[in-house]
Each structure stands twice: as C-alpha cells, then as structure tokens.
Amino acid sequence: MSLRVRLSLWYSLILFVSLLAAGSSGYWRIQHVLMKQMDHDLSDDLKLVRKIYVEEKQENQLEQFKLTVDNMDFRYAIFGAGHEFLTGSEGGRIPFPRLTAEELDRLKNGATLYETPEPERDRMPVRQILSPVEPGSGEILLLSEPMERIDYVMVRLKAVSLVLICLFLILSAAGGWWMAGNALAPIDEIVRTARQIQESKMSLRIPPRELRDETGRLIETLNSMLDRIESSFNQIRRFTQDAAHELRTPLSSILSAVDVTLRRKDRTPEEYREALEAVRGETIRLQKLAEDLLTIARTEQAAERGRVEAAGACDRVVKDLSPQMEAKQLNCEIRVEPGAVSIQEEALVRVIRNLLDNAVKFSPAGGTVQITGSKNDAYTIEVKDDGPGIPNGELPNIFERFYRGSNARNNDVPGSGLGLAIAQAIARQAGGDLTAENSPGSGALFRLRLPLAAGR
Amino acid sequence: MRLLLIEDEKRLVAFLRKGLREESYVVDVATNGKEGLEMAMSAEYDLVILDIALPVMDGLTVCRTMRERGKSATPVLMLTARDRVEDRVTGLDAGADDYLVKPFEFDELLARIRALLRRRAAGGEELVCGPIGLNLKTHKASRDGHAVELTAREYSLLEFLMRRPDEVITRSRIADHVWEFPFDSESNVIDVFINRLRSKLDPKREYLSTVRGEGYRLRSKPAMGDDE
C-alpha cells in the first residue's frame, strides 16, 4: 500500500474517531443539560402541585385541586403509604414505578427521585419525579412528563452530526490525499531520476526545489552524494586508464623488440642479445609497476596499527641506499631524534626509501641530502635535497598517481610515477600526511608527519 | 621513403628504427614533442609516426600545430597506449590519418605505413609509370609485364621516383629520401643507382631521364629525344 494511501487512511481514521468522540460527548452533554432543564421544570411543577394539594386537602377542596392540576401540561398521580393509587390525571393510571429498596428508603426519608421508566409499548418515554407530599404523611406525589421535547432535539442533533461528520470526513480525506500527493511528488521524481543515473549518465542530478523543507534537503543531500560518487568514479576511471597506459608501454617495447628481431632468420648473436636485454629491462619495469599497483590496492584497505622506532627505520634506509649515494658522491646528513611512531615498520621504511630515493635521483653529483626527525605532538621526518626542486606549477600535482614531473621526464629519471602517490597514501592511512615544498635555498623538501605511538 | 619517428621510449625507438631501416625506409628520430615538431616543419617527410604521450609537448599538440602551420599533406600515424573510442576520435580530429594502439605487431605497423603512403600517392598496391610497374607489397618491379628483381636500395629509389611521375627531382632530394647518411655531393652514388635502374627497366632511356644541371625525371610517356 502506498505511503499516500496509508497517510490518507490514517488521517481519516483519526479524524473519524475524533469527530465521533466529539460528536458523542456533545450529544450526551446536550442530552444531559436538556434533561437537567426538564428535571428542574418538573421540580418546580412538583413544588407547585404539592402546595396546591396540601392547601386544597386542608380545605377539603380536592375537586378544586384536580381541576387546577388537570389543566397543567403534565400527568400526575398521588399514591398512599402502601403505594396504592389515590388520585391522578385522567387518561390512564400511572403505575407506581419500580424502585429499589434503597430508593424506597430514601423516598421515605423525604428525598426527591427522578426516574425514566421503560416506556410502555407504543408510548413515548417519560420522565417522572417522585416525592413524599409531606414528611410523615406517607403519601407520595408523582409527576410525569413525556420526553418528547428532548427527543425532538436529540434526533435532529444526531442526524445533523452524522451528516457533518461524513462531510468532514470526505473533505479531509480528499484534502489529505491531495496534500500527501503534493508532499510526496518530489519523492517520485527522485526515484525516476535516480533510476536513470548509471555509469554512463553519471552527470544527472535531481532538480532542486526552492522550498527548504525535508524533501528539499533530501534532494540537496542526494545531489551532493552523487557529486562525490561521480568524482570517485572519474578518479577510478582515470587511474585505470593511466594504469593501462603504463602497463601497455613496456609491453609494446617488448613486442616490437621481439617482432623486429624475428623478422630475419640471419640475426647475429649480438642482435639476439640486444633484444633479450631489452625484453629483460622492460619486464623488470613491468614487474615494478605491477608491485606498485598492488601496493596501492592494498593500502586502500584498512591497515593494522604498528609501532616502530623512527631512528631505526631511517638508518636502515640510508644503509640500503648507500651504494647509490656513493656512486653520486652525495653527502648524507642525518639528525633523527628518538621517537616511536604509530605505523607498520615496512610501511614506514617504504615511505622513507621513496623520499630518499627521489632525493638521490635528483641530487647533483657531490650534493647533500639531509634527513631530520623531530618529535613534538607528532613525529616529523624531513628529507631535503639540493637538486632542481619542484617547479611551482607542478607542486600540487606531484602526489597524483602516475604523475611524472617535467624534471623526471625530461632528464630521463626512471620511475612509474606511483612512488609518491603510494607514500602519501601510506602516510594518510596511518593517520598522518606527506607534503612537499621547495626549500628556500634550492632543492625539494618533503615533510612526513606521523602520529606518535601510544604508551612505552 | 623518409619517415619521422617521434617517440620517447628508448628501447622501442631502437627496435622500430632497426626494423624500419631493414624495410628500406629512412628513419629520423625525435624523442620529445618539441624536437619532433621542429624536425617535421623543417624537412620533408613522407610519413610521420607520432606517439601521443611525449615530454615537453604531447603528440596531439604536435599534430595540430603541424597541420596549422601548413604541413597538411604529410600523413601522420599516431601510436598510443590509449584505446578508448574518445581517444581515437581526439587523435583523428587532431589531424592524424591513422591510429595504432600499443602494443602492436610490427607487421601491422608496416601495413599501415604502406597504406598511408599508398593513399598519398592515390594508387593501389601497384605503382605504374608507362610500361614500368612496381608492386609495393612484394617490392618486385616489372617491365612490360616481365618481373624484374631489385635490390632494397634500387627499390627505394624507384618507389620514390614513381611516386612523383614527370617531376624533376634534384639529387639532394633523392639523397635525403632514399639514403640514410649524407654523402659528398661530388659522389656519384645516385648516378650509379639510376644507371642500374635503367639497365634493368629502361635500357633505351625512354622514361628515366637525366635533366642536366637539375636532376632526374621519371616520365610516364617515352621521351621524344629532346633531353638526354
């Protein structure tokens, strides 16, 4: 059952119950008031009749009494102490009403009773009032009046109420239906637009509403979520394309080397050797690339926390790269404070190695590479070289996957372009960050910030 | 035929150049876009093979600039690792005549080069000039229908001449397009080869004529004896 139908049915049900309750209580209230009014009138009449009776009885003018009272617009009866009929209005004796023992008791003690006896067949219901004539005399006076008046009002009231209730019910059901439709229409539109959004049409958005109500906010939120998804998608697409490109390039070199060499049957061993060396070189390149891609994929997944001494990791990397540094006669200045960092050891080593590797690649022969490690609210490792630095226009891009700066490409520095992307991803995964800037003198400066490991 | 190969992958360049030279093409190489553009603009090439991902200036820009600056007649074959439809469209719209996705088999590269060179000459697989025929695929020549064997260099020279029928072609142009290395202009290597072609295909010297002081001309109709 649709939301709209459910809403409308609920409104209508609640309204129906409310109207019914209001109507009923109003009905009973009015009936009660009318009854009270009637009782009040009966009471006045009783007092009057009693007075006349007592007066005329004293003067033995009972005939006079009857004449007077017969002309009044109620019926009456007077009963003796044993509840026998003494006198009453013409046109049928009113029987003594059935009373409980308790009521009889009260009556004897002088109380006034009001009764609504079961109506006789074909007769109007009546209201009766009973009271002893005089305390101690034992005689009981009863007045009876048809409830016609009240009935008249009540029946009409009931009819009108029912009609009005039905009318209001219909109006409100219709109105509710319309309003629910109005409020829910945007949801249909959202559903329709959302259905159309798919990989090929990622740029579709739900048309926004001017009203800043719940649906307006929902649309806004959905649209911005779609923005994020689309951007993610594009990133993934770009990455896949770049990865494909990087994989195809060495494959192409391998294929051409082999194709060309095999075209002739009379190749010299030297030619075969050249081809095989080319294949080897490109294969190693492919292998490194595959490793890097795997690392990136893995880094995306949640990593476990680790704990490692920063100084130890730096020393290890410097030692690993000392052959390359020696080959270029580079000086290496290390000043690393002790401190434990919250990261897996292999991950930290990888990052530092990448930074130091770059520093070595880009340093001029005989230059200096500086590594400093300092500890305050986090641990910061800085790697600085005195190479050409990073051209300002490229600074924002160097951490992008597959990005190779102009320095690297123009000077033929080998690499897949993934090293810095991986290093930054690792740093962020561990809760820190990796940034780069050009240092005031010359050369690039990379800053790695990592959270300190807790405890000792 | 003289080709310009603009590609920055060193190993690929080495082997492509080797393979193409073995097919009697003259191959010049540029390893970045800027260098490639300069070379393309400053010399006459029969075909440019252009990689898209180049340092300094990318291949699409090189191609567009070439076309804008007047080199619209030179066929361009784009090489690239990108294979999406949008990339092909961009490449072709930038002015490329054909598009080859890496990695490719060398045979396919050769076939596409031949196709582009053919297109330029608006011929089929055969070039014909009077009674002289040349099959571009088998590299066999023919005279009056009889097959004639040619060496690689003879073939290159003949192809170059047959693509420019009735045109006077200078020695230096021949040297540029058919020979790899510059040689002394005094040298008579070209003359030697022209005579070899003559002896094989045109003994009566009716079609392959010398234009004194200028160069050579391959006629489509026999000479009437006015020039040599």
PDB file of N, CA, C and O in Angstrom, chain B residues 39-101:
ATOM      1  N   MET B  39      61.546  19.236 -36.288  1.00  0.00           N
ATOM      2  CA  MET B  39      62.039  18.431 -37.408  1.00  0.00           C
ATOM      3  C   MET B  39      60.969  18.278 -38.490  1.00  0.00           C
ATOM      4  O   MET B  39      61.261  18.372 -39.681  1.00  0.00           O
ATOM      5  N   ALA B  40      59.740  18.065 -38.071  1.00  0.00           N
ATOM      6  CA  ALA B  40      58.665  17.883 -39.053  1.00  0.00           C
ATOM      7  C   ALA B  40      58.498  19.122 -39.912  1.00  0.00           C
ATOM      8  O   ALA B  40      58.230  19.037 -41.110  1.00  0.00           O
ATOM      9  N   MET B  41      58.635  20.290 -39.288  1.00  0.00           N
ATOM     10  CA  MET B  41      58.422  21.524 -40.036  1.00  0.00           C
ATOM     11  C   MET B  41      59.597  21.857 -40.933  1.00  0.00           C
ATOM     12  O   MET B  41      59.440  22.503 -41.961  1.00  0.00           O
ATOM     13  N   SER B  42      60.793  21.424 -40.514  1.00  0.00           N
ATOM     14  CA  SER B  42      61.953  21.906 -41.260  1.00  0.00           C
ATOM     15  C   SER B  42      62.374  20.972 -42.382  1.00  0.00           C
ATOM     16  O   SER B  42      63.242  21.317 -43.161  1.00  0.00           O
ATOM     17  N   ALA B  43      61.803  19.799 -42.460  1.00  0.00           N
ATOM     18  CA  ALA B  43      62.232  18.900 -43.533  1.00  0.00           C
ATOM     19  C   ALA B  43      61.021  18.235 -44.157  1.00  0.00           C
ATOM     20  O   ALA B  43      59.913  18.311 -43.631  1.00  0.00           O
ATOM     21  N   GLU B  44      61.265  17.572 -45.278  1.00  0.00           N
ATOM     22  CA  GLU B  44      60.148  16.931 -45.964  1.00  0.00           C
ATOM     23  C   GLU B  44      60.129  15.460 -45.594  1.00  0.00           C
ATOM     24  O   GLU B  44      61.096  14.751 -45.815  1.00  0.00           O
ATOM     25  N   TYR B  45      59.042  15.018 -45.032  1.00  0.00           N
ATOM     26  CA  TYR B  45      58.935  13.612 -44.685  1.00  0.00           C
ATOM     27  C   TYR B  45      57.771  12.988 -45.438  1.00  0.00           C
ATOM     28  O   TYR B  45      56.766  13.643 -45.695  1.00  0.00           O
ATOM     29  N   ASP B  46      57.904  11.720 -45.749  1.00  0.00           N
ATOM     30  CA  ASP B  46      56.806  11.045 -46.430  1.00  0.00           C
ATOM     31  C   ASP B  46      55.755  10.572 -45.448  1.00  0.00           C
ATOM     32  O   ASP B  46      54.612  10.330 -45.827  1.00  0.00           O
ATOM     33  N   LEU B  47      56.167  10.412 -44.202  1.00  0.00           N
ATOM     34  CA  LEU B  47      55.214   9.951 -43.185  1.00  0.00           C
ATOM     35  C   LEU B  47      55.772  10.296 -41.814  1.00  0.00           C
ATOM     36  O   LEU B  47      56.979  10.206 -41.599  1.00  0.00           O
ATOM     37  N   VAL B  48      54.899  10.681 -40.912  1.00  0.00           N
ATOM     38  CA  VAL B  48      55.332  10.934 -39.542  1.00  0.00           C
ATOM     39  C   VAL B  48      54.652   9.919 -38.624  1.00  0.00           C
ATOM     40  O   VAL B  48      53.430   9.757 -38.657  1.00  0.00           O
ATOM     41  N   ILE B  49      55.463   9.210 -37.836  1.00  0.00           N
ATOM     42  CA  ILE B  49      54.898   8.290 -36.840  1.00  0.00           C
ATOM     43  C   ILE B  49      55.030   8.981 -35.494  1.00  0.00           C
ATOM     44  O   ILE B  49      56.139   9.322 -35.077  1.00  0.00           O
ATOM     45  N   LEU B  50      53.908   9.187 -34.835  1.00  0.00           N
ATOM     46  CA  LEU B  50      53.876  10.092 -33.700  1.00  0.00           C
ATOM     47  C   LEU B  50      53.236   9.438 -32.479  1.00  0.00           C
ATOM     48  O   LEU B  50      52.105   8.976 -32.543  1.00  0.00           O
ATOM     49  N   ASP B  51      53.974   9.387 -31.369  1.00  0.00           N
ATOM     50  CA  ASP B  51      53.389   8.877 -30.138  1.00  0.00           C
ATOM     51  C   ASP B  51      52.637  10.022 -29.468  1.00  0.00           C
ATOM     52  O   ASP B  51      53.024  11.180 -29.586  1.00  0.00           O
ATOM     53  N   ILE B  52      51.593   9.709 -28.763  1.00  0.00           N
ATOM     54  CA  ILE B  52      50.829  10.775 -28.119  1.00  0.00           C
ATOM     55  C   ILE B  52      51.483  11.246 -26.824  1.00  0.00           C
ATOM     56  O   ILE B  52      51.640  12.440 -26.575  1.00  0.00           O
ATOM     57  N   ALA B  53      51.907  10.291 -25.980  1.00  0.00           N
ATOM     58  CA  ALA B  53      52.454  10.673 -24.668  1.00  0.00           C
ATOM     59  C   ALA B  53      53.906  11.049 -24.821  1.00  0.00           C
ATOM     60  O   ALA B  53      54.782  10.199 -24.763  1.00  0.00           O
ATOM     61  N   LEU B  54      54.187  12.301 -25.051  1.00  0.00           N
ATOM     62  CA  LEU B  54      55.557  12.762 -25.234  1.00  0.00           C
ATOM     63  C   LEU B  54      55.893  13.829 -24.209  1.00  0.00           C
ATOM     64  O   LEU B  54      55.012  14.584 -23.802  1.00  0.00           O
ATOM     65  N   PRO B  55      57.155  13.916 -23.811  1.00  0.00           N
ATOM     66  CA  PRO B  55      57.524  15.010 -22.904  1.00  0.00           C
ATOM     67  C   PRO B  55      57.617  16.334 -23.662  1.00  0.00           C
ATOM     68  O   PRO B  55      57.730  16.355 -24.891  1.00  0.00           O
ATOM     69  N   VAL B  56      57.563  17.401 -22.923  1.00  0.00           N
ATOM     70  CA  VAL B  56      57.672  18.791 -23.396  1.00  0.00           C
ATOM     71  C   VAL B  56      56.428  19.215 -24.180  1.00  0.00           C
ATOM     72  O   VAL B  56      55.809  20.215 -23.888  1.00  0.00           O
ATOM     73  N   MET B  57      56.071  18.461 -25.231  1.00  0.00           N
ATOM     74  CA  MET B  57      54.841  18.785 -25.959  1.00  0.00           C
ATOM     75  C   MET B  57      54.201  17.461 -26.351  1.00  0.00           C
ATOM     76  O   MET B  57      54.872  16.600 -26.907  1.00  0.00           O
ATOM     77  N   ASP B  58      52.919  17.296 -26.086  1.00  0.00           N
ATOM     78  CA  ASP B  58      52.326  15.983 -26.370  1.00  0.00           C
ATOM     79  C   ASP B  58      51.994  15.839 -27.852  1.00  0.00           C
ATOM     80  O   ASP B  58      51.931  16.809 -28.603  1.00  0.00           O
ATOM     81  N   GLY B  59      51.815  14.601 -28.269  1.00  0.00           N
ATOM     82  CA  GLY B  59      51.632  14.285 -29.676  1.00  0.00           C
ATOM     83  C   GLY B  59      50.451  14.974 -30.333  1.00  0.00           C
ATOM     84  O   GLY B  59      50.519  15.382 -31.494  1.00  0.00           O
ATOM     85  N   LEU B  60      49.345  15.123 -29.578  1.00  0.00           N
ATOM     86  CA  LEU B  60      48.170  15.764 -30.178  1.00  0.00           C
ATOM     87  C   LEU B  60      48.494  17.207 -30.554  1.00  0.00           C
ATOM     88  O   LEU B  60      48.115  17.691 -31.627  1.00  0.00           O
ATOM     89  N   THR B  61      49.188  17.883 -29.660  1.00  0.00           N
ATOM     90  CA  THR B  61      49.550  19.277 -29.949  1.00  0.00           C
ATOM     91  C   THR B  61      50.498  19.347 -31.136  1.00  0.00           C
ATOM     92  O   THR B  61      50.376  20.222 -31.996  1.00  0.00           O
ATOM     93  N   VAL B  62      51.457  18.412 -31.179  1.00  0.00           N
ATOM     94  CA  VAL B  62      52.400  18.404 -32.301  1.00  0.00           C
ATOM     95  C   VAL B  62      51.627  18.276 -33.610  1.00  0.00           C
ATOM     96  O   VAL B  62      51.858  19.023 -34.562  1.00  0.00           O
ATOM     97  N   CYS B  63      50.705  17.333 -33.640  1.00  0.00           N
ATOM     98  CA  CYS B  63      49.956  17.089 -34.873  1.00  0.00           C
ATOM     99  C   CYS B  63      49.141  18.309 -35.264  1.00  0.00           C
ATOM    100  O   CYS B  63      49.157  18.746 -36.412  1.00  0.00           O
ATOM    101  N   ARG B  64      48.424  18.867 -34.292  1.00  0.00           N
ATOM    102  CA  ARG B  64      47.604  20.037 -34.602  1.00  0.00           C
ATOM    103  C   ARG B  64      48.455  21.176 -35.125  1.00  0.00           C
ATOM    104  O   ARG B  64      48.100  21.835 -36.108  1.00  0.00           O
ATOM    105  N   THR B  65      49.584  21.406 -34.464  1.00  0.00           N
ATOM    106  CA  THR B  65      50.441  22.517 -34.869  1.00  0.00           C
ATOM    107  C   THR B  65      50.993  22.283 -36.269  1.00  0.00           C
ATOM    108  O   THR B  65      51.046  23.206 -37.087  1.00  0.00           O
ATOM    109  N   MET B  66      51.381  21.035 -36.515  1.00  0.00           N
ATOM    110  CA  MET B  66      51.872  20.724 -37.867  1.00  0.00           C
ATOM    111  C   MET B  66      50.837  21.101 -38.907  1.00  0.00           C
ATOM    112  O   MET B  66      51.130  21.728 -39.915  1.00  0.00           O
ATOM    113  N   ARG B  67      49.603  20.680 -38.677  1.00  0.00           N
ATOM    114  CA  ARG B  67      48.542  20.952 -39.645  1.00  0.00           C
ATOM    115  C   ARG B  67      48.297  22.449 -39.782  1.00  0.00           C
ATOM    116  O   ARG B  67      48.121  22.969 -40.876  1.00  0.00           O
ATOM    117  N   GLU B  68      48.280  23.114 -38.623  1.00  0.00           N
ATOM    118  CA  GLU B  68      48.025  24.564 -38.695  1.00  0.00           C
ATOM    119  C   GLU B  68      49.112  25.284 -39.464  1.00  0.00           C
ATOM    120  O   GLU B  68      48.848  26.259 -40.157  1.00  0.00           O
ATOM    121  N   ARG B  69      50.351  24.805 -39.290  1.00  0.00           N
ATOM    122  CA  ARG B  69      51.434  25.559 -39.912  1.00  0.00           C
ATOM    123  C   ARG B  69      51.707  25.134 -41.338  1.00  0.00           C
ATOM    124  O   ARG B  69      52.743  25.461 -41.896  1.00  0.00           O
ATOM    125  N   GLY B  70      50.816  24.359 -41.899  1.00  0.00           N
ATOM    126  CA  GLY B  70      50.954  24.114 -43.333  1.00  0.00           C
ATOM    127  C   GLY B  70      51.357  22.717 -43.734  1.00  0.00           C
ATOM    128  O   GLY B  70      51.360  22.376 -44.903  1.00  0.00           O
ATOM    129  N   LYS B  71      51.709  21.859 -42.760  1.00  0.00           N
ATOM    130  CA  LYS B  71      52.104  20.519 -43.188  1.00  0.00           C
ATOM    131  C   LYS B  71      50.877  19.622 -43.196  1.00  0.00           C
ATOM    132  O   LYS B  71      50.765  18.672 -42.429  1.00  0.00           O
ATOM    133  N   SER B  72      49.930  19.966 -44.062  1.00  0.00           N
ATOM    134  CA  SER B  72      48.725  19.141 -44.034  1.00  0.00           C
ATOM    135  C   SER B  72      48.806  17.960 -44.974  1.00  0.00           C
ATOM    136  O   SER B  72      48.001  17.057 -44.908  1.00  0.00           O
ATOM    137  N   ALA B  73      49.813  17.969 -45.838  1.00  0.00           N
ATOM    138  CA  ALA B  73      49.868  16.869 -46.796  1.00  0.00           C
ATOM    139  C   ALA B  73      50.569  15.645 -46.242  1.00  0.00           C
ATOM    140  O   ALA B  73      50.356  14.531 -46.712  1.00  0.00           O
ATOM    141  N   THR B  74      51.406  15.843 -45.233  1.00  0.00           N
ATOM    142  CA  THR B  74      52.169  14.714 -44.718  1.00  0.00           C
ATOM    143  C   THR B  74      51.286  13.779 -43.912  1.00  0.00           C
ATOM    144  O   THR B  74      50.638  14.218 -42.963  1.00  0.00           O
ATOM    145  N   PRO B  75      51.249  12.502 -44.256  1.00  0.00           N
ATOM    146  CA  PRO B  75      50.421  11.572 -43.470  1.00  0.00           C
ATOM    147  C   PRO B  75      51.002  11.405 -42.076  1.00  0.00           C
ATOM    148  O   PRO B  75      52.219  11.375 -41.905  1.00  0.00           O
ATOM    149  N   VAL B  76      50.120  11.294 -41.084  1.00  0.00           N
ATOM    150  CA  VAL B  76      50.554  11.106 -39.708  1.00  0.00           C
ATOM    151  C   VAL B  76      49.910   9.846 -39.150  1.00  0.00           C
ATOM    152  O   VAL B  76      48.694   9.668 -39.214  1.00  0.00           O
ATOM    153  N   LEU B  77      50.744   8.961 -38.607  1.00  0.00           N
ATOM    154  CA  LEU B  77      50.240   7.745 -37.974  1.00  0.00           C
ATOM    155  C   LEU B  77      50.481   7.890 -36.482  1.00  0.00           C
ATOM    156  O   LEU B  77      51.620   8.042 -36.042  1.00  0.00           O
ATOM    157  N   MET B  78      49.398   7.878 -35.704  1.00  0.00           N
ATOM    158  CA  MET B  78      49.567   8.054 -34.261  1.00  0.00           C
ATOM    159  C   MET B  78      49.709   6.726 -33.554  1.00  0.00           C
ATOM    160  O   MET B  78      48.966   5.787 -33.823  1.00  0.00           O
ATOM    161  N   LEU B  79      50.673   6.682 -32.633  1.00  0.00           N
ATOM    162  CA  LEU B  79      50.855   5.487 -31.809  1.00  0.00           C
ATOM    163  C   LEU B  79      50.451   5.845 -30.402  1.00  0.00           C
ATOM    164  O   LEU B  79      50.789   6.924 -29.925  1.00  0.00           O
ATOM    165  N   THR B  80      49.769   4.968 -29.730  1.00  0.00           N
ATOM    166  CA  THR B  80      49.460   5.312 -28.362  1.00  0.00           C
ATOM    167  C   THR B  80      49.048   4.094 -27.558  1.00  0.00           C
ATOM    168  O   THR B  80      48.641   3.083 -28.108  1.00  0.00           O
ATOM    169  N   ALA B  81      49.136   4.209 -26.239  1.00  0.00           N
ATOM    170  CA  ALA B  81      48.675   3.122 -25.384  1.00  0.00           C
ATOM    171  C   ALA B  81      47.209   3.296 -25.017  1.00  0.00           C
ATOM    172  O   ALA B  81      46.606   2.439 -24.394  1.00  0.00           O
ATOM    173  N   ARG B  82      46.584   4.395 -25.424  1.00  0.00           N
ATOM    174  CA  ARG B  82      45.182   4.625 -25.075  1.00  0.00           C
ATOM    175  C   ARG B  82      44.282   4.048 -26.151  1.00  0.00           C
ATOM    176  O   ARG B  82      44.483   4.324 -27.328  1.00  0.00           O
ATOM    177  N   ASP B  83      43.309   3.304 -25.739  1.00  0.00           N
ATOM    178  CA  ASP B  83      42.494   2.637 -26.763  1.00  0.00           C
ATOM    179  C   ASP B  83      41.014   2.980 -26.716  1.00  0.00           C
ATOM    180  O   ASP B  83      40.215   2.381 -27.402  1.00  0.00           O
ATOM    181  N   ARG B  84      40.627   3.941 -25.895  1.00  0.00           N
ATOM    182  CA  ARG B  84      39.202   4.225 -25.812  1.00  0.00           C
ATOM    183  C   ARG B  84      38.731   4.972 -27.048  1.00  0.00           C
ATOM    184  O   ARG B  84      39.524   5.655 -27.703  1.00  0.00           O
ATOM    185  N   VAL B  85      37.476   4.850 -27.341  1.00  0.00           N
ATOM    186  CA  VAL B  85      36.939   5.490 -28.538  1.00  0.00           C
ATOM    187  C   VAL B  85      37.191   6.993 -28.505  1.00  0.00           C
ATOM    188  O   VAL B  85      37.571   7.593 -29.509  1.00  0.00           O
ATOM    189  N   GLU B  86      36.995   7.601 -27.329  1.00  0.00           N
ATOM    190  CA  GLU B  86      37.191   9.061 -27.253  1.00  0.00           C
ATOM    191  C   GLU B  86      38.610   9.424 -27.645  1.00  0.00           C
ATOM    192  O   GLU B  86      38.841  10.459 -28.279  1.00  0.00           O
ATOM    193  N   ASP B  87      39.574   8.555 -27.226  1.00  0.00           N
ATOM    194  CA  ASP B  87      40.958   8.871 -27.538  1.00  0.00           C
ATOM    195  C   ASP B  87      41.211   8.779 -29.038  1.00  0.00           C
ATOM    196  O   ASP B  87      41.909   9.613 -29.611  1.00  0.00           O
ATOM    197  N   ARG B  88      40.639   7.758 -29.675  1.00  0.00           N
ATOM    198  CA  ARG B  88      40.822   7.648 -31.127  1.00  0.00           C
ATOM    199  C   ARG B  88      40.241   8.861 -31.831  1.00  0.00           C
ATOM    200  O   ARG B  88      40.847   9.414 -32.749  1.00  0.00           O
ATOM    201  N   VAL B  89      39.051   9.240 -31.386  1.00  0.00           N
ATOM    202  CA  VAL B  89      38.394  10.387 -32.014  1.00  0.00           C
ATOM    203  C   VAL B  89      39.246  11.637 -31.859  1.00  0.00           C
ATOM    204  O   VAL B  89      39.461  12.380 -32.814  1.00  0.00           O
ATOM    205  N   THR B  90      39.752  11.841 -30.627  1.00  0.00           N
ATOM    206  CA  THR B  90      40.585  13.027 -30.399  1.00  0.00           C
ATOM    207  C   THR B  90      41.800  13.006 -31.312  1.00  0.00           C
ATOM    208  O   THR B  90      42.170  14.029 -31.901  1.00  0.00           O
ATOM    209  N   GLY B  91      42.413  11.834 -31.405  1.00  0.00           N
ATOM    210  CA  GLY B  91      43.610  11.717 -32.231  1.00  0.00           C
ATOM    211  C   GLY B  91      43.323  12.027 -33.691  1.00  0.00           C
ATOM    212  O   GLY B  91      44.016  12.824 -34.334  1.00  0.00           O
ATOM    213  N   LEU B  92      42.268  11.407 -34.199  1.00  0.00           N
ATOM    214  CA  LEU B  92      41.943  11.629 -35.608  1.00  0.00           C
ATOM    215  C   LEU B  92      41.535  13.069 -35.849  1.00  0.00           C
ATOM    216  O   LEU B  92      41.897  13.670 -36.853  1.00  0.00           O
ATOM    217  N   ASP B  93      40.785  13.645 -34.901  1.00  0.00           N
ATOM    218  CA  ASP B  93      40.385  15.038 -35.063  1.00  0.00           C
ATOM    219  C   ASP B  93      41.561  15.986 -34.997  1.00  0.00           C
ATOM    220  O   ASP B  93      41.521  17.085 -35.567  1.00  0.00           O
ATOM    221  N   ALA B  94      42.599  15.584 -34.298  1.00  0.00           N
ATOM    222  CA  ALA B  94      43.764  16.476 -34.207  1.00  0.00           C
ATOM    223  C   ALA B  94      44.538  16.489 -35.517  1.00  0.00           C
ATOM    224  O   ALA B  94      45.472  17.265 -35.682  1.00  0.00           O
ATOM    225  N   GLY B  95      44.165  15.621 -36.436  1.00  0.00           N
ATOM    226  CA  GLY B  95      44.809  15.670 -37.745  1.00  0.00           C
ATOM    227  C   GLY B  95      45.524  14.384 -38.133  1.00  0.00           C
ATOM    228  O   GLY B  95      46.142  14.326 -39.189  1.00  0.00           O
ATOM    229  N   ALA B  96      45.436  13.372 -37.279  1.00  0.00           N
ATOM    230  CA  ALA B  96      46.110  12.122 -37.635  1.00  0.00           C
ATOM    231  C   ALA B  96      45.347  11.431 -38.763  1.00  0.00           C
ATOM    232  O   ALA B  96      44.147  11.579 -38.892  1.00  0.00           O
ATOM    233  N   ASP B  97      46.098  10.693 -39.576  1.00  0.00           N
ATOM    234  CA  ASP B  97      45.441   9.950 -40.651  1.00  0.00           C
ATOM    235  C   ASP B  97      45.116   8.533 -40.234  1.00  0.00           C
ATOM    236  O   ASP B  97      44.255   7.887 -40.811  1.00  0.00           O
ATOM    237  N   ASP B  98      45.855   8.038 -39.264  1.00  0.00           N
ATOM    238  CA  ASP B  98      45.560   6.695 -38.770  1.00  0.00           C
ATOM    239  C   ASP B  98      46.042   6.601 -37.329  1.00  0.00           C
ATOM    240  O   ASP B  98      46.779   7.461 -36.853  1.00  0.00           O
ATOM    241  N   TYR B  99      45.620   5.522 -36.663  1.00  0.00           N
ATOM    242  CA  TYR B  99      45.815   5.432 -35.230  1.00  0.00           C
ATOM    243  C   TYR B  99      46.137   3.981 -34.897  1.00  0.00           C
ATOM    244  O   TYR B  99      45.381   3.090 -35.263  1.00  0.00           O
ATOM    245  N   LEU B 100      47.253   3.740 -34.223  1.00  0.00           N
ATOM    246  CA  LEU B 100      47.627   2.359 -33.918  1.00  0.00           C
ATOM    247  C   LEU B 100      47.839   2.224 -32.421  1.00  0.00           C
ATOM    248  O   LEU B 100      48.592   2.987 -31.815  1.00  0.00           O
ATOM    249  N   VAL B 101      47.160   1.252 -31.824  1.00  0.00           N
ATOM    250  CA  VAL B 101      47.221   1.118 -30.372  1.00  0.00           C
ATOM    251  C   VAL B 101      48.362   0.192 -29.957  1.00  0.00           C
ATOM    252  O   VAL B 101      48.557  -0.863 -30.544  1.00  0.00           O
TER     253      VAL B 101
END
